[in-house]
Amino acid sequence: MLCAMRRVFVAVAIVAAVAVVMRAAMLEAKPTQVAQPTQPVTGARLRGPEAFAGIADPAERSRALFLEASRVLTHPRCINCHPAGDVPHQGMTLELHYPPVVRGPKDRGVVGVECAGCHQDRNLELARVPGAPSWHLAPIEMAWVGKSPRAICEQMQDPKRNGGKTLAQIVEHNAHDKLVAWGWEPGAGREPVPGTQEQFGRLVAAWVETGAKCPPEEARP
Amino acid sequence: MTIRLRVNGVDRTVDADPEMPLLWALRDILGLTGTKYGCGQALCGACSVHLDGQVVRACVTPVRRAAGGAVTTIEGLSPDGNHPLQRAWMELGVPQCGFCQAGQLMTAAALLKAKPRPTDDEIDQSLAANLCRCGTYPRIRAAVRKAAGLPEK
Ligand code: FES
Ligand code: FES
């Protein structure tokens, strides 16, 4: 009798366990069936301006566009050379540049250790030294390390802190500059910034067209 | 590919892959072995030479970049080993094994050319990325100051 009861108990337990596993599998399967727009934007994904067309208010759309563009702007590939101090960063965790170098008077290093003494006009795959034309640091007034998307947004449109550029020149710079372009082709197994430069350029252009509004201080992409 | 460059004041031609590191061209093709190969990754400074007056790390400089340019190596720093830095180096007995010293001297020479009387900070900043596994840093700093006519300390 006891034995029969145990058998029934075990059978019930197995059925219950199978049900739990199946339910878990169904739950897990669900997110992959969800439509594209609600998927989290991670890693290499960057949404183009068309993804924001549904935001009717241009100012709101502008803020959303900048926040999306800030996925690129705040990526280590970009901010490593926009340091808030005199030493560039490197890697995904913003460690200080090795070998030890400093920004120097023109953001291109000091005599004896200039950026171009090691960084060539293109990446060196074997030595793993990254390179692009005119390799240099962003001036200190363009520091991005530790800055919020809003702070970067305000800096980017302030001629005193953006190299005296008009918004049209900012769009052009982001869309076509060769040093900016390096972020998407960093070489040597480095993680590139999300999306493509073309997509990023369109995001920045759309942000300018919608009034170049800045997201609130606490907003993060 | 044939690449023409001026090395230590002499016109030279090298027949090489344009991506070949300048260091290879200098050492293996032109036989100028004073410039050393330390790391091959721009990390140590042993291979420092001047290209059109600027310090470059020859291990990561494609020889194409030197085409039509003027390269100075330790062999060409002075005609007779009499550069003020070389004299100070000898007087203070700077080298230990010597492996890093050509790079140290070429970097220091560029510094003194740009700043004949550098501050201690300027010396440190310009030489910070030239490693010396023997730890001759204090003598290097003293010799740079001596060559610049500053107190050695
Ligand atoms: S050998 Fe060129 S920097 Fe080390
Ligand atoms: S003297 Fe030996 S590495 Fe500098």
Short mmCIF file of C-alpha atoms and ligand atoms in Angstrom, two decimals:
data_model
loop_
_atom_site.label_atom_id
_atom_site.label_comp_id
_atom_site.label_asym_id
_atom_site.label_seq_id
_atom_site.Cartn_x
_atom_site.Cartn_y
_atom_site.Cartn_z
CA MET A 1 0.00 0.00 0.00
CA LEU A 2 2.72 2.38 1.07
CA CYS A 3 4.67 1.33 -1.97
CA ALA A 4 1.76 2.05 -4.34
CA MET A 5 1.25 5.49 -2.79
CA ARG A 6 4.89 6.31 -3.28
CA ARG A 7 4.62 5.28 -6.93
CA VAL A 8 1.64 7.60 -7.44
CA PHE A 9 3.47 10.39 -5.68
CA VAL A 10 6.54 9.96 -7.88
CA ALA A 11 4.38 9.93 -11.02
CA VAL A 12 2.58 13.12 -9.97
CA ALA A 13 5.90 14.74 -9.17
CA ILE A 14 7.29 13.88 -12.61
CA VAL A 15 4.21 15.28 -14.38
CA ALA A 16 4.45 18.46 -12.33
CA ALA A 17 8.15 18.83 -13.04
CA VAL A 18 7.61 18.39 -16.77
CA ALA A 19 4.86 21.01 -16.68
CA VAL A 20 7.14 23.45 -14.89
CA VAL A 21 9.95 22.90 -17.40
CA MET A 22 7.57 23.30 -20.36
CA ARG A 23 6.12 26.48 -18.91
CA ALA A 24 9.61 27.87 -18.32
CA ALA A 25 10.55 27.01 -21.89
CA MET A 26 7.43 28.77 -23.17
CA LEU A 27 8.15 31.83 -21.07
CA GLU A 28 11.72 31.90 -22.27
CA ALA A 29 10.66 31.52 -25.85
CA LYS A 30 8.36 34.51 -25.63
CA PRO A 31 10.80 37.45 -25.93
CA THR A 32 12.17 36.17 -29.23
CA GLN A 33 8.67 36.36 -30.68
CA VAL A 34 8.20 39.98 -29.66
CA ALA A 35 8.24 42.48 -32.51
CA GLN A 36 11.46 44.34 -33.37
CA PRO A 37 10.85 47.84 -31.86
CA THR A 38 10.51 46.71 -28.25
CA GLN A 39 13.68 44.64 -28.30
CA PRO A 40 16.38 46.12 -26.13
CA VAL A 41 18.99 47.99 -28.12
CA THR A 42 22.29 46.49 -27.12
CA GLY A 43 25.80 45.92 -28.38
CA ALA A 44 26.24 46.68 -32.02
CA ARG A 45 22.67 47.89 -32.58
CA LEU A 46 21.98 51.55 -33.19
CA ARG A 47 18.60 52.87 -34.27
CA GLY A 48 18.51 55.31 -37.17
CA PRO A 49 16.37 58.47 -37.09
CA GLU A 50 13.44 56.63 -38.72
CA ALA A 51 12.94 54.68 -35.49
CA PHE A 52 11.97 57.96 -33.81
CA ALA A 53 9.52 59.18 -36.46
CA GLY A 54 6.63 58.21 -34.20
CA ILE A 55 7.49 60.92 -31.67
CA ALA A 56 5.25 63.75 -32.84
CA ASP A 57 6.73 66.61 -30.85
CA PRO A 58 9.95 67.73 -32.63
CA ALA A 59 11.60 68.80 -29.37
CA GLU A 60 10.88 65.42 -27.77
CA ARG A 61 12.10 63.69 -30.92
CA SER A 62 15.25 65.80 -30.87
CA ARG A 63 16.03 64.75 -27.29
CA ALA A 64 15.41 61.11 -28.13
CA LEU A 65 17.65 61.33 -31.21
CA PHE A 66 20.50 62.77 -29.21
CA LEU A 67 20.14 60.13 -26.55
CA GLU A 68 20.43 57.46 -29.22
CA ALA A 69 23.47 59.21 -30.73
CA SER A 70 25.00 59.28 -27.26
CA ARG A 71 25.30 55.49 -27.45
CA VAL A 72 28.16 56.25 -29.82
CA LEU A 73 29.46 59.39 -28.09
CA THR A 74 29.80 57.74 -24.67
CA HIS A 75 31.35 54.52 -25.96
CA PRO A 76 34.92 53.90 -24.74
CA ARG A 77 36.16 53.96 -28.36
CA CYS A 78 35.12 57.63 -28.42
CA ILE A 79 35.62 58.89 -24.88
CA ASN A 80 39.05 57.31 -24.45
CA CYS A 81 40.44 60.19 -26.49
CA HIS A 82 38.13 62.78 -24.92
CA PRO A 83 39.73 62.59 -21.45
CA ALA A 84 38.87 64.99 -18.67
CA GLY A 85 42.55 65.16 -17.73
CA ASP A 86 45.86 65.17 -19.57
CA VAL A 87 46.23 61.44 -20.15
CA PRO A 88 44.26 59.49 -22.75
CA HIS A 89 42.45 56.30 -21.81
CA GLN A 90 42.40 52.92 -23.46
CA GLY A 91 40.42 49.71 -23.38
CA MET A 92 36.81 49.15 -22.42
CA THR A 93 37.43 50.09 -18.79
CA LEU A 94 39.09 53.46 -19.43
CA GLU A 95 42.45 52.51 -18.03
CA LEU A 96 45.15 55.14 -18.50
CA HIS A 97 47.07 55.03 -21.77
CA TYR A 98 50.13 52.84 -21.76
CA PRO A 99 52.90 53.76 -22.51
CA PRO A 100 52.62 56.85 -20.31
CA VAL A 101 51.85 59.85 -22.49
CA VAL A 102 50.41 63.29 -21.90
CA ARG A 103 48.26 65.60 -23.98
CA GLY A 104 50.90 68.31 -24.52
CA PRO A 105 50.30 71.88 -25.68
CA LYS A 106 48.45 70.98 -28.88
CA ASP A 107 46.69 67.76 -27.82
CA ARG A 108 49.21 65.76 -29.85
CA GLY A 109 51.65 64.73 -27.13
CA VAL A 110 54.95 66.30 -26.13
CA VAL A 111 58.25 66.34 -27.98
CA GLY A 112 59.66 62.83 -27.97
CA VAL A 113 56.27 61.21 -27.35
CA GLU A 114 53.89 62.60 -29.89
CA CYS A 115 50.75 60.69 -30.83
CA ALA A 116 51.98 60.33 -34.40
CA GLY A 117 55.27 58.86 -33.18
CA CYS A 118 53.42 55.56 -32.74
CA HIS A 119 49.92 55.95 -34.23
CA GLN A 120 49.93 55.71 -38.00
CA ASP A 121 47.32 56.75 -40.54
CA ARG A 122 45.67 53.32 -40.20
CA ASN A 123 45.50 50.45 -37.73
CA LEU A 124 48.50 48.18 -37.41
CA GLU A 125 47.05 44.72 -37.05
CA LEU A 126 50.21 42.88 -36.00
CA ALA A 127 51.49 45.41 -33.48
CA ARG A 128 47.85 46.19 -32.51
CA VAL A 129 48.54 49.92 -32.48
CA PRO A 130 45.35 51.74 -33.48
CA GLY A 131 45.67 54.41 -36.15
CA ALA A 132 43.76 56.89 -38.28
CA PRO A 133 44.68 60.13 -40.03
CA SER A 134 45.53 62.94 -37.62
CA TRP A 135 45.45 60.81 -34.47
CA HIS A 136 45.20 63.19 -31.49
CA LEU A 137 43.26 63.98 -28.35
CA ALA A 138 40.14 66.10 -28.21
CA PRO A 139 40.97 69.42 -26.51
CA ILE A 140 40.22 69.57 -22.81
CA GLU A 141 37.10 71.71 -23.36
CA MET A 142 35.70 68.75 -25.29
CA ALA A 143 36.24 66.33 -22.40
CA TRP A 144 33.54 63.65 -22.37
CA VAL A 145 34.78 61.23 -19.73
CA GLY A 146 32.37 61.30 -16.80
CA LYS A 147 29.91 63.54 -18.65
CA SER A 148 26.19 62.86 -19.07
CA PRO A 149 24.61 62.79 -22.54
CA ARG A 150 23.07 66.17 -21.72
CA ALA A 151 26.44 67.68 -20.82
CA ILE A 152 27.94 66.36 -24.08
CA CYS A 153 24.90 67.68 -25.97
CA GLU A 154 25.41 71.17 -24.56
CA GLN A 155 29.14 71.09 -25.18
CA MET A 156 28.72 69.95 -28.78
CA GLN A 157 26.70 73.00 -29.74
CA ASP A 158 28.70 75.58 -27.80
CA PRO A 159 31.18 77.17 -30.25
CA LYS A 160 33.50 77.95 -27.33
CA ARG A 161 33.73 74.25 -26.57
CA ASN A 162 33.26 72.63 -29.97
CA GLY A 163 36.16 74.09 -31.90
CA GLY A 164 34.11 77.04 -33.19
CA LYS A 165 31.87 74.82 -35.29
CA THR A 166 28.39 75.58 -36.56
CA LEU A 167 25.80 72.86 -36.16
CA ALA A 168 26.13 72.08 -39.87
CA GLN A 169 29.86 71.57 -39.37
CA ILE A 170 29.15 69.34 -36.36
CA VAL A 171 26.93 67.16 -38.54
CA GLU A 172 29.59 67.02 -41.24
CA HIS A 173 32.32 66.21 -38.71
CA ASN A 174 30.38 63.37 -37.15
CA ALA A 175 29.26 61.97 -40.47
CA HIS A 176 32.56 62.06 -42.35
CA ASP A 177 35.61 62.78 -40.21
CA LYS A 178 38.20 60.03 -40.64
CA LEU A 179 39.30 60.00 -37.01
CA VAL A 180 35.65 59.72 -35.94
CA ALA A 181 35.31 56.90 -38.47
CA TRP A 182 37.96 54.90 -36.65
CA GLY A 183 35.39 54.15 -33.92
CA TRP A 184 33.62 51.75 -36.30
CA GLU A 185 36.86 50.13 -37.52
CA PRO A 186 39.00 50.01 -34.40
CA GLY A 187 40.96 46.92 -35.44
CA ALA A 188 42.77 44.29 -33.39
CA GLY A 189 39.59 42.75 -31.95
CA ARG A 190 38.46 45.96 -30.26
CA GLU A 191 34.73 46.44 -29.82
CA PRO A 192 33.49 49.01 -32.34
CA VAL A 193 31.00 51.73 -31.46
CA PRO A 194 27.41 50.73 -32.30
CA GLY A 195 25.89 51.02 -35.76
CA THR A 196 27.61 52.67 -38.69
CA GLN A 197 29.02 56.14 -39.18
CA GLU A 198 26.41 56.75 -41.87
CA GLN A 199 23.62 55.92 -39.40
CA PHE A 200 25.27 58.03 -36.70
CA GLY A 201 25.66 60.94 -39.10
CA ARG A 202 21.95 60.74 -39.95
CA LEU A 203 21.05 60.68 -36.26
CA VAL A 204 23.08 63.82 -35.59
CA ALA A 205 21.64 65.51 -38.70
CA ALA A 206 18.09 64.67 -37.58
CA TRP A 207 18.88 65.95 -34.09
CA VAL A 208 19.99 69.29 -35.58
CA GLU A 209 16.95 69.45 -37.89
CA THR A 210 14.65 68.98 -34.91
CA GLY A 211 16.19 71.89 -33.03
CA ALA A 212 19.24 70.28 -31.38
CA LYS A 213 17.47 69.80 -28.06
CA CYS A 214 19.26 68.17 -25.15
CA PRO A 215 17.88 65.30 -23.07
CA PRO A 216 17.36 65.85 -19.33
CA GLU A 217 20.42 65.47 -17.13
CA GLU A 218 19.41 62.08 -15.76
CA ALA A 219 18.55 60.54 -19.15
CA ARG A 220 20.73 57.64 -20.29
CA PRO A 221 20.54 55.69 -23.55
CA MET B 1 58.48 48.54 -54.02
CA THR B 2 61.43 50.92 -54.25
CA ILE B 3 61.46 53.54 -51.52
CA ARG B 4 63.85 56.46 -51.44
CA LEU B 5 64.73 58.07 -48.18
CA ARG B 6 67.56 60.03 -46.65
CA VAL B 7 69.23 58.22 -43.78
CA ASN B 8 71.76 60.10 -41.65
CA GLY B 9 72.26 62.59 -44.45
CA VAL B 10 72.81 60.03 -47.19
CA ASP B 11 70.28 59.22 -49.91
CA ARG B 12 69.35 55.56 -49.73
CA THR B 13 67.03 53.27 -51.63
CA VAL B 14 65.35 50.26 -50.14
CA ASP B 15 63.44 47.64 -52.03
CA ALA B 16 60.81 46.54 -49.56
CA ASP B 17 57.16 45.96 -48.86
CA PRO B 18 55.82 49.46 -48.06
CA GLU B 19 54.30 48.09 -44.85
CA MET B 20 57.66 46.77 -43.62
CA PRO B 21 58.52 48.45 -40.32
CA LEU B 22 61.16 51.13 -40.79
CA LEU B 23 63.16 49.33 -38.10
CA TRP B 24 63.50 46.27 -40.33
CA ALA B 25 64.62 48.41 -43.25
CA LEU B 26 67.20 50.18 -41.10
CA ARG B 27 68.59 47.11 -39.39
CA ASP B 28 68.21 44.31 -41.93
CA ILE B 29 68.49 46.14 -45.25
CA LEU B 30 70.71 49.11 -44.44
CA GLY B 31 72.74 47.39 -41.73
CA LEU B 32 72.22 50.14 -39.16
CA THR B 33 71.92 48.01 -36.06
CA GLY B 34 72.40 50.76 -33.49
CA THR B 35 68.63 51.13 -33.30
CA LYS B 36 67.27 48.28 -31.20
CA TYR B 37 64.24 46.03 -31.37
CA GLY B 38 62.69 45.74 -27.93
CA CYS B 39 58.99 45.02 -28.10
CA GLY B 40 57.83 45.63 -31.67
CA GLN B 41 54.61 47.16 -30.34
CA ALA B 42 55.50 50.78 -29.60
CA LEU B 43 55.69 50.01 -25.90
CA CYS B 44 59.36 50.45 -24.96
CA GLY B 45 61.03 53.12 -27.10
CA ALA B 46 64.18 51.12 -27.88
CA CYS B 47 63.60 51.71 -31.60
CA SER B 48 63.18 55.50 -31.40
CA VAL B 49 64.60 57.38 -34.40
CA HIS B 50 63.92 60.79 -35.91
CA LEU B 51 61.79 61.11 -39.02
CA ASP B 52 61.95 64.66 -40.34
CA GLY B 53 62.99 65.76 -36.88
CA GLN B 54 60.16 64.04 -35.02
CA VAL B 55 60.69 61.01 -32.80
CA VAL B 56 58.98 57.95 -34.21
CA ARG B 57 59.06 54.37 -33.05
CA ALA B 58 60.59 52.59 -36.00
CA CYS B 59 59.07 49.23 -35.06
CA VAL B 60 55.58 50.51 -35.87
CA THR B 61 56.41 53.02 -38.59
CA PRO B 62 55.77 51.56 -42.04
CA VAL B 63 58.74 52.28 -44.27
CA ARG B 64 56.34 53.96 -46.76
CA ARG B 65 55.92 56.78 -44.25
CA ALA B 66 59.62 57.56 -44.52
CA ALA B 67 59.54 57.76 -48.34
CA GLY B 68 61.06 61.06 -49.37
CA GLY B 69 61.78 61.87 -45.73
CA ALA B 70 64.91 62.23 -43.64
CA VAL B 71 65.66 59.62 -41.00
CA THR B 72 68.26 60.08 -38.29
CA THR B 73 69.39 57.10 -36.25
CA ILE B 74 71.84 56.91 -33.37
CA GLU B 75 74.61 56.38 -35.95
CA GLY B 76 73.82 59.82 -37.38
CA LEU B 77 73.19 61.77 -34.18
CA SER B 78 76.66 63.30 -34.54
CA PRO B 79 79.51 62.65 -36.98
CA ASP B 80 81.95 61.69 -34.25
CA GLY B 81 80.00 60.72 -31.15
CA ASN B 82 80.40 64.23 -29.87
CA HIS B 83 76.80 65.33 -29.42
CA PRO B 84 76.48 67.03 -26.00
CA LEU B 85 74.20 64.19 -24.92
CA GLN B 86 76.67 61.54 -26.01
CA ARG B 87 79.43 63.34 -24.10
CA ALA B 88 77.29 63.61 -20.97
CA TRP B 89 76.29 59.96 -21.35
CA MET B 90 79.95 58.92 -21.38
CA GLU B 91 80.98 61.25 -18.59
CA LEU B 92 78.26 59.95 -16.29
CA GLY B 93 78.54 56.34 -17.42
CA VAL B 94 74.82 56.21 -18.06
CA PRO B 95 74.34 52.81 -19.74
CA GLN B 96 74.13 49.51 -17.95
CA CYS B 97 73.44 46.86 -20.60
CA GLY B 98 72.91 49.62 -23.15
CA PHE B 99 69.98 48.10 -24.97
CA CYS B 100 67.59 51.01 -24.41
CA GLN B 101 70.17 53.75 -24.73
CA ALA B 102 69.98 54.52 -28.44
CA GLY B 103 66.27 55.17 -27.98
CA GLN B 104 66.85 57.22 -24.84
CA LEU B 105 69.45 59.35 -26.62
CA MET B 106 67.32 59.95 -29.71
CA THR B 107 64.36 60.98 -27.59
CA ALA B 108 66.51 63.21 -25.38
CA ALA B 109 68.09 64.78 -28.49
CA ALA B 110 64.67 65.72 -29.86
CA LEU B 111 63.75 67.17 -26.48
CA LEU B 112 66.87 69.36 -26.25
CA LYS B 113 66.44 70.53 -29.80
CA ALA B 114 62.91 71.74 -29.01
CA LYS B 115 63.70 72.84 -25.45
CA PRO B 116 67.40 73.53 -24.90
CA ARG B 117 66.84 74.06 -21.16
CA PRO B 118 64.03 71.72 -20.21
CA THR B 119 62.44 71.62 -16.78
CA ASP B 120 62.50 68.38 -14.78
CA ASP B 121 58.84 67.85 -15.65
CA GLU B 122 59.54 68.29 -19.34
CA ILE B 123 62.40 65.78 -19.17
CA ASP B 124 60.18 63.31 -17.33
CA GLN B 125 57.28 63.72 -19.73
CA SER B 126 59.40 63.34 -22.84
CA LEU B 127 61.33 60.35 -21.57
CA ALA B 128 58.56 58.62 -19.59
CA ALA B 129 57.77 56.19 -22.38
CA ASN B 130 61.38 55.08 -22.97
CA LEU B 131 61.82 52.06 -20.73
CA CYS B 132 65.13 50.94 -19.26
CA ARG B 133 65.06 47.44 -17.83
CA CYS B 134 68.34 48.19 -16.04
CA GLY B 135 66.83 51.15 -14.23
CA THR B 136 69.34 53.78 -15.33
CA TYR B 137 66.66 56.48 -15.14
CA PRO B 138 68.43 58.69 -12.53
CA ARG B 139 71.62 58.74 -14.62
CA ILE B 140 69.68 59.40 -17.81
CA ARG B 141 67.93 62.38 -16.19
CA ALA B 142 71.23 63.70 -14.79
CA ALA B 143 72.94 63.37 -18.16
CA VAL B 144 70.15 65.23 -19.95
CA ARG B 145 70.48 68.06 -17.44
CA LYS B 146 74.26 68.05 -17.83
CA ALA B 147 74.02 68.20 -21.61
CA ALA B 148 71.58 71.08 -21.27
CA GLY B 149 74.04 72.94 -19.04
CA LEU B 150 71.79 72.51 -16.01
CA PRO B 151 72.91 71.28 -12.59
CA GLU B 152 73.03 67.46 -12.62
CA LYS B 153 71.61 67.27 -9.04
S1 FES C 1 60.78 48.12 -30.16
FE1 FES C 1 59.72 49.83 -30.86
S2 FES C 1 58.86 50.60 -29.07
FE2 FES C 1 59.71 48.76 -28.38
S1 FES C 2 70.66 50.16 -19.90
FE1 FES C 2 69.83 48.19 -19.97
S2 FES C 2 67.87 48.56 -20.68
FE2 FES C 2 68.56 50.51 -20.29
#
